[in-house]
Short mmCIF file of C-alpha atoms in Angstrom, two decimals:
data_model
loop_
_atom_site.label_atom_id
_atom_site.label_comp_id
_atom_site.label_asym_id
_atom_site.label_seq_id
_atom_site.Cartn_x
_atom_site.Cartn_y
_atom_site.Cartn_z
CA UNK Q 224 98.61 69.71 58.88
CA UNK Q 225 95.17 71.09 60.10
CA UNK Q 226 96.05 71.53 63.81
CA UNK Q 227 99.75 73.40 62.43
CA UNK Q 228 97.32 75.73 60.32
CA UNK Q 229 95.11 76.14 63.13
CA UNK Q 230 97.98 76.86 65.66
CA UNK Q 231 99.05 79.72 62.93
CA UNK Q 232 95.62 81.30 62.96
CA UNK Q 233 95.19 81.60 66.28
CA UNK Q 234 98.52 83.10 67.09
CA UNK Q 235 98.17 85.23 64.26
CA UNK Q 236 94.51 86.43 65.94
CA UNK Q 237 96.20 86.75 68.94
CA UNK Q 238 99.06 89.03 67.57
CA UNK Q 239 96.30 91.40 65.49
CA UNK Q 240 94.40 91.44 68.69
CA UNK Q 241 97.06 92.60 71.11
CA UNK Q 242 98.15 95.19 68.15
CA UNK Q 243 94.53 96.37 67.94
CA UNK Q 244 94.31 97.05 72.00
CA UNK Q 245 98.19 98.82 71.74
CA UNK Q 246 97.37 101.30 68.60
CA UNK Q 247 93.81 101.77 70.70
CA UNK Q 248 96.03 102.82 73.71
CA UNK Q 249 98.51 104.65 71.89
CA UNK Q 250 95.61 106.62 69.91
CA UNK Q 251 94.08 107.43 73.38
CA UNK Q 252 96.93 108.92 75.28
CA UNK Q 253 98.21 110.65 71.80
CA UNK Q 254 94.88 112.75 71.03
CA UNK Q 255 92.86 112.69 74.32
CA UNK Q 256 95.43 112.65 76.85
CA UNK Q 257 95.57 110.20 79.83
CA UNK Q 258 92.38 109.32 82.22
CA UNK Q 259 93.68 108.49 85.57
CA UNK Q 260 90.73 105.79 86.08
CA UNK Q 261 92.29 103.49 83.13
CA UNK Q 262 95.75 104.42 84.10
CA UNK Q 263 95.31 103.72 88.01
CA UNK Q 264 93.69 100.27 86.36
CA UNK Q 265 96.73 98.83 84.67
CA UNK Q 266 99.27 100.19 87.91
CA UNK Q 267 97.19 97.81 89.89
CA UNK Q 268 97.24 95.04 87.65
CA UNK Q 269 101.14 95.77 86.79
CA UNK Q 270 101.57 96.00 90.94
CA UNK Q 271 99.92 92.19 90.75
CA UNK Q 272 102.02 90.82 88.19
CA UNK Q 273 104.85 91.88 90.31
CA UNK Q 274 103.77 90.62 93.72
CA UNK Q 275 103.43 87.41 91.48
CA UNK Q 276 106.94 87.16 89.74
CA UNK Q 277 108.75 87.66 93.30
CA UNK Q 278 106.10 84.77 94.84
CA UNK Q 279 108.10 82.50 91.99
CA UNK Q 280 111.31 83.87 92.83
CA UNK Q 281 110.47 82.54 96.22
CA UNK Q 282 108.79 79.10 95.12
CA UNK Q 283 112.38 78.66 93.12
CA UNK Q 284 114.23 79.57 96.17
CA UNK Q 285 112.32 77.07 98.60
CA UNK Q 286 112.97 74.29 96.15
CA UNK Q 287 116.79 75.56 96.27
CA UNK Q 288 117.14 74.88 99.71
CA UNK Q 289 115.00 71.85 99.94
CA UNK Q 290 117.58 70.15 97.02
CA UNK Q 291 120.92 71.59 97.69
CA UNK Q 292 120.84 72.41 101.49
CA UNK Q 293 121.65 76.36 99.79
CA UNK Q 294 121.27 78.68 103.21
CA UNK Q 295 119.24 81.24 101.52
CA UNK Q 296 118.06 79.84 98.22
CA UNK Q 297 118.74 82.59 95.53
CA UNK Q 298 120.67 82.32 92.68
CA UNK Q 299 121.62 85.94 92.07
CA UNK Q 300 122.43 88.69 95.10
CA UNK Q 301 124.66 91.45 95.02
CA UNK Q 302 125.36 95.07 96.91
CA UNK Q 303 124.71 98.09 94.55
CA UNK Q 304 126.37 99.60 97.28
CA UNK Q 305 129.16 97.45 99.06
CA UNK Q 306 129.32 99.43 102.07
CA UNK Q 307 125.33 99.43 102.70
CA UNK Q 308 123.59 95.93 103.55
CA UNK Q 309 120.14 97.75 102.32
CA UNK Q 310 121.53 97.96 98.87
CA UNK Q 311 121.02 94.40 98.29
CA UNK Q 312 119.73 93.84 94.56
CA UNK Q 313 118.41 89.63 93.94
CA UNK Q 314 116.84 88.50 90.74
CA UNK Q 315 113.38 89.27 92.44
CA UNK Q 316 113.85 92.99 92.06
CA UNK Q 317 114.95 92.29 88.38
CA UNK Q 318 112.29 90.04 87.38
CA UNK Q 319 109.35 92.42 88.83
CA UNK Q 320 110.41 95.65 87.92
CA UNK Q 321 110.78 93.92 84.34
CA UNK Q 322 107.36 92.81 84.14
CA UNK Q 323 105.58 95.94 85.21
CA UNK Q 324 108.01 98.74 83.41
CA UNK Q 325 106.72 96.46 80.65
CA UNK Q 326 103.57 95.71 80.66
CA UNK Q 327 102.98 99.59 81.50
CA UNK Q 328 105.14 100.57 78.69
CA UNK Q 329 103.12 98.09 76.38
CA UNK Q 330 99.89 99.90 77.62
CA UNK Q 331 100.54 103.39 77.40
CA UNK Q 332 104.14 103.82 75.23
CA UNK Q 333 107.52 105.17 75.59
CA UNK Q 334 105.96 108.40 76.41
CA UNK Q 335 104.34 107.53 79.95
CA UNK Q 336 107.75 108.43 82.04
CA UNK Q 337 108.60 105.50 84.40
CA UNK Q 338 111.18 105.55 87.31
CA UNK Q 339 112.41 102.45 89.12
CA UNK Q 340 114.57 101.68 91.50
CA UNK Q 341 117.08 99.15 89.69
CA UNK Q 342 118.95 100.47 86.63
CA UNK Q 343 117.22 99.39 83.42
CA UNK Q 344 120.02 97.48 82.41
CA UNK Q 345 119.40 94.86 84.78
CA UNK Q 346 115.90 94.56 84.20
CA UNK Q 347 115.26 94.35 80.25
CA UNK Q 348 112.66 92.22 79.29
CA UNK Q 349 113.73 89.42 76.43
CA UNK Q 350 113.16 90.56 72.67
CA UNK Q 351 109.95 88.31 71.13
CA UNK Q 352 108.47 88.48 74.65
CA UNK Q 353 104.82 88.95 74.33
CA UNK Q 354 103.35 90.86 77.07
CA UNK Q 355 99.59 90.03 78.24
CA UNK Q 356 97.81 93.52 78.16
CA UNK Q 357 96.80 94.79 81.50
CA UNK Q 358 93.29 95.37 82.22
CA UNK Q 359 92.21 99.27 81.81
CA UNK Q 360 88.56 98.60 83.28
CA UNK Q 361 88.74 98.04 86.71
CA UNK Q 362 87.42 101.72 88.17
CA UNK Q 363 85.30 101.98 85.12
CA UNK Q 364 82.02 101.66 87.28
CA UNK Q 365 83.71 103.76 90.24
CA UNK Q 366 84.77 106.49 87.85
CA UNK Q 367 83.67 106.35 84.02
CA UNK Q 368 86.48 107.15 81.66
CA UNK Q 369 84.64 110.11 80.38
CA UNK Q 370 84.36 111.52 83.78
CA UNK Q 371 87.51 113.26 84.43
CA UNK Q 372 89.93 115.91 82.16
CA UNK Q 373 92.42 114.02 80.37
CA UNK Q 374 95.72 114.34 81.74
CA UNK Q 375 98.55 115.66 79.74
CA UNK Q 376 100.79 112.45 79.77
CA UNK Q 377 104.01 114.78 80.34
CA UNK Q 378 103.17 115.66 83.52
CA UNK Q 379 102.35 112.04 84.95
CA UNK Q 380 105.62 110.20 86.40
CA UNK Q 381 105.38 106.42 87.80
CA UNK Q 382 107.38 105.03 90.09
CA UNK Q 383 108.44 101.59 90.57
CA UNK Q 384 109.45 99.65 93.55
CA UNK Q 385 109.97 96.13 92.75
CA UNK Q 386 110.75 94.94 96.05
CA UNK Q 387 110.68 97.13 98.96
CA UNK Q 388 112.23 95.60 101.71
CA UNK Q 389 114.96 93.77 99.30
CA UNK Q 390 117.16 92.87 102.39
CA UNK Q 391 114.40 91.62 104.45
CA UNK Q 392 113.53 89.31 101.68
CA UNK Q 393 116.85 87.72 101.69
CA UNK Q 394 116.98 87.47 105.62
CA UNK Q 395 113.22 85.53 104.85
CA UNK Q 396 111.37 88.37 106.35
CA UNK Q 397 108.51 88.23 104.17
CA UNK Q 398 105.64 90.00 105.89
CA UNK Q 399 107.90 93.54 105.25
CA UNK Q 400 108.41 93.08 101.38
CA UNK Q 401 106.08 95.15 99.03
CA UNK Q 402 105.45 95.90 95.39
CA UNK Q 403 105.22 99.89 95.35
CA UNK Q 404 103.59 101.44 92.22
CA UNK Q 405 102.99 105.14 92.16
CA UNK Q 406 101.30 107.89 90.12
CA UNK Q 407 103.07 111.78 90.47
CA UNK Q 408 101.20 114.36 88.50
CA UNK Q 409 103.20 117.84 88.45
CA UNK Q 410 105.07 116.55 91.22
CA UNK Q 411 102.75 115.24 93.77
CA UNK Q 412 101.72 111.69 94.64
CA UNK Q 413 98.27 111.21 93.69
CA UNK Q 414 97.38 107.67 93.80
CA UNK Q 415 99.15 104.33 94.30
CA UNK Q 416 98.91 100.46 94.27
CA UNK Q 417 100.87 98.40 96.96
CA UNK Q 418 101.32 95.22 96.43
CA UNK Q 419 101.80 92.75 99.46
CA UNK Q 420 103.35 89.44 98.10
CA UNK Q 421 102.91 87.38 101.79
CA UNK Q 422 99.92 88.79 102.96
CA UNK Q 423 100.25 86.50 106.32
CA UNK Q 424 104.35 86.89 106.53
CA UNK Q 425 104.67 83.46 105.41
CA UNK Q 426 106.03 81.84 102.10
CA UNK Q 427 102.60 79.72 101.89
CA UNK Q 428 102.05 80.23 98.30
CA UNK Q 429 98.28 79.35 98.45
CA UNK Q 430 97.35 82.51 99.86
CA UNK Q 431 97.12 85.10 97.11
CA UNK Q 432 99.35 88.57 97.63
CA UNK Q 433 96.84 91.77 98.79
CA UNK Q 434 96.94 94.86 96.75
CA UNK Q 435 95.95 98.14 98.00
CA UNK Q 436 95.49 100.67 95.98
CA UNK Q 437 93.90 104.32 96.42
CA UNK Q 438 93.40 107.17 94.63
CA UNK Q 439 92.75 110.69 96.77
CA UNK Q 440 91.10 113.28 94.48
CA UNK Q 441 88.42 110.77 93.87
CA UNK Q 442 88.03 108.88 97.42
CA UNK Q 443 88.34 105.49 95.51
CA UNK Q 444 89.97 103.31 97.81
CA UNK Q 445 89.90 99.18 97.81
CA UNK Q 446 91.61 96.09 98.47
CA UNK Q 447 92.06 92.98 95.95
CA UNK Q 448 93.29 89.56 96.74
CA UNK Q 449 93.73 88.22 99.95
CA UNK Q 450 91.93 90.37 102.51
CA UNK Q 451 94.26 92.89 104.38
CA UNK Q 452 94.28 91.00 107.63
CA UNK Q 453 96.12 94.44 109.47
CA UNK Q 454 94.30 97.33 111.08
CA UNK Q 455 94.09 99.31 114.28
CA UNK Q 456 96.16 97.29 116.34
CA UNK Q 457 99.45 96.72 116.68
CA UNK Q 458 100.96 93.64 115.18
CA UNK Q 459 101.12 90.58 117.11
CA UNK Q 460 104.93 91.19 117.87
CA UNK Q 461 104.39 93.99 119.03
CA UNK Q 462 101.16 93.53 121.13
CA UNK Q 463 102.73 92.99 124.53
CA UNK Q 464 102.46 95.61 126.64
CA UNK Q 465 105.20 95.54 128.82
CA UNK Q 466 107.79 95.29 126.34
CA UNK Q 467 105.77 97.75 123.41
CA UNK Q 468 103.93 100.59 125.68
CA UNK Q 469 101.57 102.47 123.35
CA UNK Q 470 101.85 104.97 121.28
CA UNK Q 471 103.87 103.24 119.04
CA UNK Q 472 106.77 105.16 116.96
CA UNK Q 473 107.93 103.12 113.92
CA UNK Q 474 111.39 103.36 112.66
CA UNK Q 475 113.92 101.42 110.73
CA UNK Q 476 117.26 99.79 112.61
CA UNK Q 477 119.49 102.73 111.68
CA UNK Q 478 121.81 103.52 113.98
CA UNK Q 479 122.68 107.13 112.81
CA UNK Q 480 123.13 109.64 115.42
CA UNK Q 481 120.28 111.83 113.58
CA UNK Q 482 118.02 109.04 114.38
CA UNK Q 483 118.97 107.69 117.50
CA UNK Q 484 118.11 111.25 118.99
CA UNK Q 485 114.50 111.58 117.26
CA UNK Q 486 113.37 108.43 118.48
CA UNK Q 487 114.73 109.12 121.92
CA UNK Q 488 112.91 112.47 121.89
CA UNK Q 489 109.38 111.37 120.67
CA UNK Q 490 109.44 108.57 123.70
CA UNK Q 491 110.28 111.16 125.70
CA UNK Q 492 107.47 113.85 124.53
CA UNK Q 493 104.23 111.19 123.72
CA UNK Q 494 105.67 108.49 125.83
CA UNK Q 495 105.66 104.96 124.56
CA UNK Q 496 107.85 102.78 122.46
CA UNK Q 497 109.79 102.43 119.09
CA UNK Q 498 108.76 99.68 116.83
CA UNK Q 499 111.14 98.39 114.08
CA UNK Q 500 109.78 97.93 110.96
CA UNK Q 501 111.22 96.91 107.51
CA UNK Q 502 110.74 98.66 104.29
CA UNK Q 503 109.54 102.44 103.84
CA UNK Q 504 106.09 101.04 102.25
CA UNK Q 505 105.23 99.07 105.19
CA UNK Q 506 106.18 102.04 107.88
CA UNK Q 507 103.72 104.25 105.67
CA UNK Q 508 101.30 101.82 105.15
CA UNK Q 509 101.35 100.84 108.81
CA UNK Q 510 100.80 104.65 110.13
CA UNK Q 511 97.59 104.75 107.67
CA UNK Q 512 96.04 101.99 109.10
CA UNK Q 513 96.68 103.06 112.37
CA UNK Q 514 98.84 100.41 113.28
CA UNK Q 515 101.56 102.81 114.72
CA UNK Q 516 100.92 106.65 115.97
CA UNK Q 517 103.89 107.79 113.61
CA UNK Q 518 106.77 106.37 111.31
CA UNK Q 519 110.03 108.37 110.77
CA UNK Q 520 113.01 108.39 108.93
CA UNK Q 521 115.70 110.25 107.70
CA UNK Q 522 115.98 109.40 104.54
CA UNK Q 523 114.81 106.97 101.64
CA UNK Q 524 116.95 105.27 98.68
CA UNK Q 525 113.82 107.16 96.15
CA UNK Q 526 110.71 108.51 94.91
CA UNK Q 527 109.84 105.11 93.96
CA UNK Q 528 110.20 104.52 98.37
CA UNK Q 529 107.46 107.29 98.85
CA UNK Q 530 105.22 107.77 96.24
CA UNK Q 531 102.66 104.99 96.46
CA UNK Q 532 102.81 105.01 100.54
CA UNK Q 533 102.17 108.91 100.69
CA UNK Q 534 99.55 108.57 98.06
CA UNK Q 535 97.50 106.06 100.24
CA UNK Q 536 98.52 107.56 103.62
CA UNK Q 537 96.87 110.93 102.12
CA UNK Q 538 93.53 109.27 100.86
CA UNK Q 539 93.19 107.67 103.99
CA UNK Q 540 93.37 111.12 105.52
CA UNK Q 541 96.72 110.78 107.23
CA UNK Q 542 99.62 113.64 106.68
CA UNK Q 543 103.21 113.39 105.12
CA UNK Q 544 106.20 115.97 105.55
CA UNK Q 545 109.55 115.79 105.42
CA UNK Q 546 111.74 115.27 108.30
CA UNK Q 547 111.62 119.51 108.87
CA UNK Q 548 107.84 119.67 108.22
CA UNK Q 549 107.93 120.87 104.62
CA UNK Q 550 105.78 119.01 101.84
CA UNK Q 551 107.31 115.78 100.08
CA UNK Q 552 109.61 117.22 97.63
CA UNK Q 553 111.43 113.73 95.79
CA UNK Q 554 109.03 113.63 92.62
CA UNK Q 555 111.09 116.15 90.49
CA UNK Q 556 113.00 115.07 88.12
CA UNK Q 557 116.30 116.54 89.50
CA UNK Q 558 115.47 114.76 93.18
CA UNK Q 559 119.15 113.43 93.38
CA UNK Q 560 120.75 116.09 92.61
CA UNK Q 561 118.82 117.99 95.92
CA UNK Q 562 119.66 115.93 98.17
CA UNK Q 563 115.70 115.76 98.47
CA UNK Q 564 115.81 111.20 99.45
CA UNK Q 565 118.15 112.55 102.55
CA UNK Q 566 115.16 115.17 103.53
CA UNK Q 567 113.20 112.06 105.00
CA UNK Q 568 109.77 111.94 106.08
CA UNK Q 569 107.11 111.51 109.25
CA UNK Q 570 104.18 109.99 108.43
CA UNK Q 571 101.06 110.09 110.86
CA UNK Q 572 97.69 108.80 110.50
CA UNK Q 573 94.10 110.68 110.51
CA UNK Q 574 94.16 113.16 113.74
CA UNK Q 575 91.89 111.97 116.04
CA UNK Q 576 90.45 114.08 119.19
CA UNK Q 577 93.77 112.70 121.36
CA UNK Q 578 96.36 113.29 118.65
CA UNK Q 579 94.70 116.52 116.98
CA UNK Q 580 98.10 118.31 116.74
CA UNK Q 581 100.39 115.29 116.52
CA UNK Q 582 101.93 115.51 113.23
CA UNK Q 583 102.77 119.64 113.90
CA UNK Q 584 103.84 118.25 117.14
CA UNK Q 585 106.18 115.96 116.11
CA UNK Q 586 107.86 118.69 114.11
CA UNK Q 587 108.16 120.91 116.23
CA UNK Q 588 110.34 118.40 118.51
CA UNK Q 589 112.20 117.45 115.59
CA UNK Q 590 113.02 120.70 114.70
CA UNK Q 591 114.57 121.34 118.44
CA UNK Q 592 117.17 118.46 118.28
CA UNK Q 593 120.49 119.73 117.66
CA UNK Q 594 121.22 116.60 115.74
CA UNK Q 595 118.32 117.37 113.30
CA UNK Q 596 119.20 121.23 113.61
CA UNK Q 597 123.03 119.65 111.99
CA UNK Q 598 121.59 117.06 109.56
CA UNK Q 599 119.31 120.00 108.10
CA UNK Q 600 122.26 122.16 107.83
CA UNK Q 601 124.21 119.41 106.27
CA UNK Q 602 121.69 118.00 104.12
CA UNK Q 603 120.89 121.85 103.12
CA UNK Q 604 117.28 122.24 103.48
CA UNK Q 605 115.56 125.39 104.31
CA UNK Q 606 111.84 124.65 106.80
CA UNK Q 607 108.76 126.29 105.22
CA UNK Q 608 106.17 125.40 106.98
CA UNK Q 609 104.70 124.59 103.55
CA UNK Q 610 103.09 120.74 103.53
#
C-alpha cells in the first residue's frame, strides 16, 4: 500500500514539475520574447535525442539481420517519391523527427514555427507520452540569458532534418547520415546543431554520436560527444593521390546534365578531382572543415537540407550562394512555390592566401556553362550578385 502511495506521489511531483518548467517557458517566450542562448540550448539537446533514436533504429536493425537473415534489417521503407531512390522515408526519419518536433514544441509551444522534412502525419508522437524537458542552460556561461534582445518568436523558423542521408542509411553508409537542426531568423540561417549519429562510420554503438553546433553573431562554436575525429584532410578514401588529386570538389552521384558539366568545368579551371559525398549536411560540413576546397549542387529536397550546414559553414567563416552566386534564398515560407530547393548551392570554406577569390571564382565559371545558363533559365532565377 505504502510503495503504491509512494509511486503516486512521485509521479504526481514529477507531472507538477514538468508543468512548472512548461508554463515557465511558455511565460518566457509570451512576455519577453525568445533568447537565442536558451533556444540554441534545447536545438542541441533535441539534435541529440535524435542522433539517439536513429542509433536504436539501427541497434533494432542489426538484431534483424542477425535473427532472420533480413538483407537490410528495417521494418518500415518506402519512396515518397517512386521515381527518385533519394526519397527513401524508414522509421528512423519518423522516430527522430518525432522526438525533436516534440520535445521543442514541449519547450517553447505551438507558436515556435517548426519545418521538417517528413509530413507530420507520419511522425506524431503517441497521446500520454511524456516528454523529458530539454536542457535550456547549456550557453548560459558563454552567453547569459540577459545578454541579448529577445527575439520576437514570429520571426524564428526551425528546421528539421531527421536523417540526412536517408538512402545512405539504408545502403549501411553510416558515416554520411546526420541529424540537421536549424535556427532562420527573418529568413537567414543563424545558428545550427548537427548531429552525427556514427561519428567513426561504423554501427559500433559504444561510441557516442558528435554534435556540432554553432552560432555566428556570437562566435560560440563547440563540439559535444564523441570528438569530431575530421579536419583538414581529406578522408581516408579519398587520401590517395593518384586516384583523388587535390583540390578536392565534392558533389553528390547525380548524373544530370547540369551537373555533369560543372564538375567537369571546375577540374578543368582549379584542377583536381571530384569527391562523392552523401547527404547535403555532410558536403557543407565537409567544405567548413576544410576537408574539400568546394561542395556543389544543384539542388536540395529543403530548407531543413541547408539551414544548419550554412549556419556553421558561415561561423566558421566559410561562404554560401546559390548555384548563380546570389544569397541562400529557401527560408521563406513560400520556398516551394519559387522553385528556390532547385536554385542549389556552392559552399567553400574560409579564403585562404591561395584560394582568396575562390568562391567568386567558382561563380563566375558556373555562370559561363551553357548548361547552367539553361537550368537558370528553366529554373527561373534572376543573378544578383547579392550574397
Amino acid at each position: 500500500m505504502r510503495r503504491g502511495l509512494r509511486s503516486i506521489f512521485m509521479s504526481v511531483m514529477n507531472f507538477i514539475f514538468i508543468l512548472s518548467f512548461l508554463l515557465i517557458s511558455l511565460w518566457n517566450v509570451s512576455c519577453n520574447g525568445l533568447q537565442i542562448s536558451p533556444l540554441l540550448s534545447t536545438v542541441v539537446d533535441a539534435c541529440q535525442r535524435g542522433c539517439h533514436e536513429i542509433r536504436k533504429v539501427q541497434n533494432q536493425r542489426i538484431k534483424t539481420m542477425e535473427t532472420t537473415g533480413s538483407s537490410d534489417g528495417l521494418s518500415f521503407v518506402e519512396l515518397k517519391d517512386e521515381l527518385d531512390p533519394r526519397s527513401v522515408f524508414t522509421e528512423a526519419d519518423g522516430a527522430a523527427q518525432r522526438v525533436i518536433t516534440e520535445s521543442l514544441r514541449a519547450a517553447w509551444g505551438e507558436q515556435l514555427r517548426i519545418i521538417g522534412e517528413e509530413d507530420d502525419e507520419n511522425v506524431k508522437i503517441k497521446s500520454g507520452t511524456t516528454i523529458e524537458p530539454l536542457q535550456q542552460d547549456m550557453f548560459e556561461d558563454d552567453i547569459p540569458f540577459d545578454a541579448t534582445d529577445p527575439i520576437d518568436i514570429s520571426k524564428i523558423t526551425i528546421y528539421v532534418d531527421p536523417l540526412d542521408g536517408t538512402r545512405e542509411f539504408v545502403e549501411g553508409r553510416l558515416e554520411n547520415c546526420q541529424v540537421l537542426v536549424g535556427i532562420a531568423i527573418d529568413g537567414e540561417a543563424v545558428a545550427g546543431a548537427i548531429g552525427i549519429p556514427f561519428p567513426d562510420g561504423s554501427d559500433d554503438l559504444s561510441v557516442d554520436p558528435t554534435i556540432v553546433y554553432r552560432l555566428a553573431e556570437y562566435e560560440m562554436a563547440g563540439v559535444f560527444g564523441t570528438p569530431l575525429k575530421r579536419g583538414q584532410i581529406p578522408l581516408p578514401k579519398h587520401r590517395d593521390s593518384l586516384d583523388y588529386p587535390r583540390p578536392h570538389i565534392a558533389t553528390g552521384d547525380s548524373t544530370a546534365d547540369v551537373m555533369e558539366a560543372c564538375r567537369r568545368a571546375t577540374i578543368y579551371r582549379f584542377g583536381g578531382s571530384n569527391v562523392i559525398y552523401g547527404g547535403a549536411g555532410n558536403k557543407i560540413l565537409a567544405a567548413a572543415l576544410r576537408e574539400v576546397a568546394c561542395t556543389i549542387q544543384h539542388k536540395v529536397g529543403g530548407p531543413w537540407d541547408l539551414c544548419a550546414p550554412e549556419a556553421v559553414l558561415k561561423a566558421m567563416g566559410g561562404k554560401m550562394t546559390d548555384l548563380f552566386g546570389n544569397k541562400i534564398d529557401i527560408y521563406r515560407l513560400d520556398y516551394d512555390t519559387n522553385r528556390c530547393n532547385e536554385r542549389g548551392y556552392i559552399a567553400t570554406p574560409q579564403a585562404t592566401d591561395k584560394f582568396s577569390r575562390l568562391h567568386d571564382a567558382l561563380v563566375e565559371t558556373m555562370l559561363e556553362l551553357p548548361e547552367v545558363q539553361e537550368y537558370q533559365k528553366e529554373v527561373g532565377v534572376i543573378t544578383t550578385n547579392k550574397e
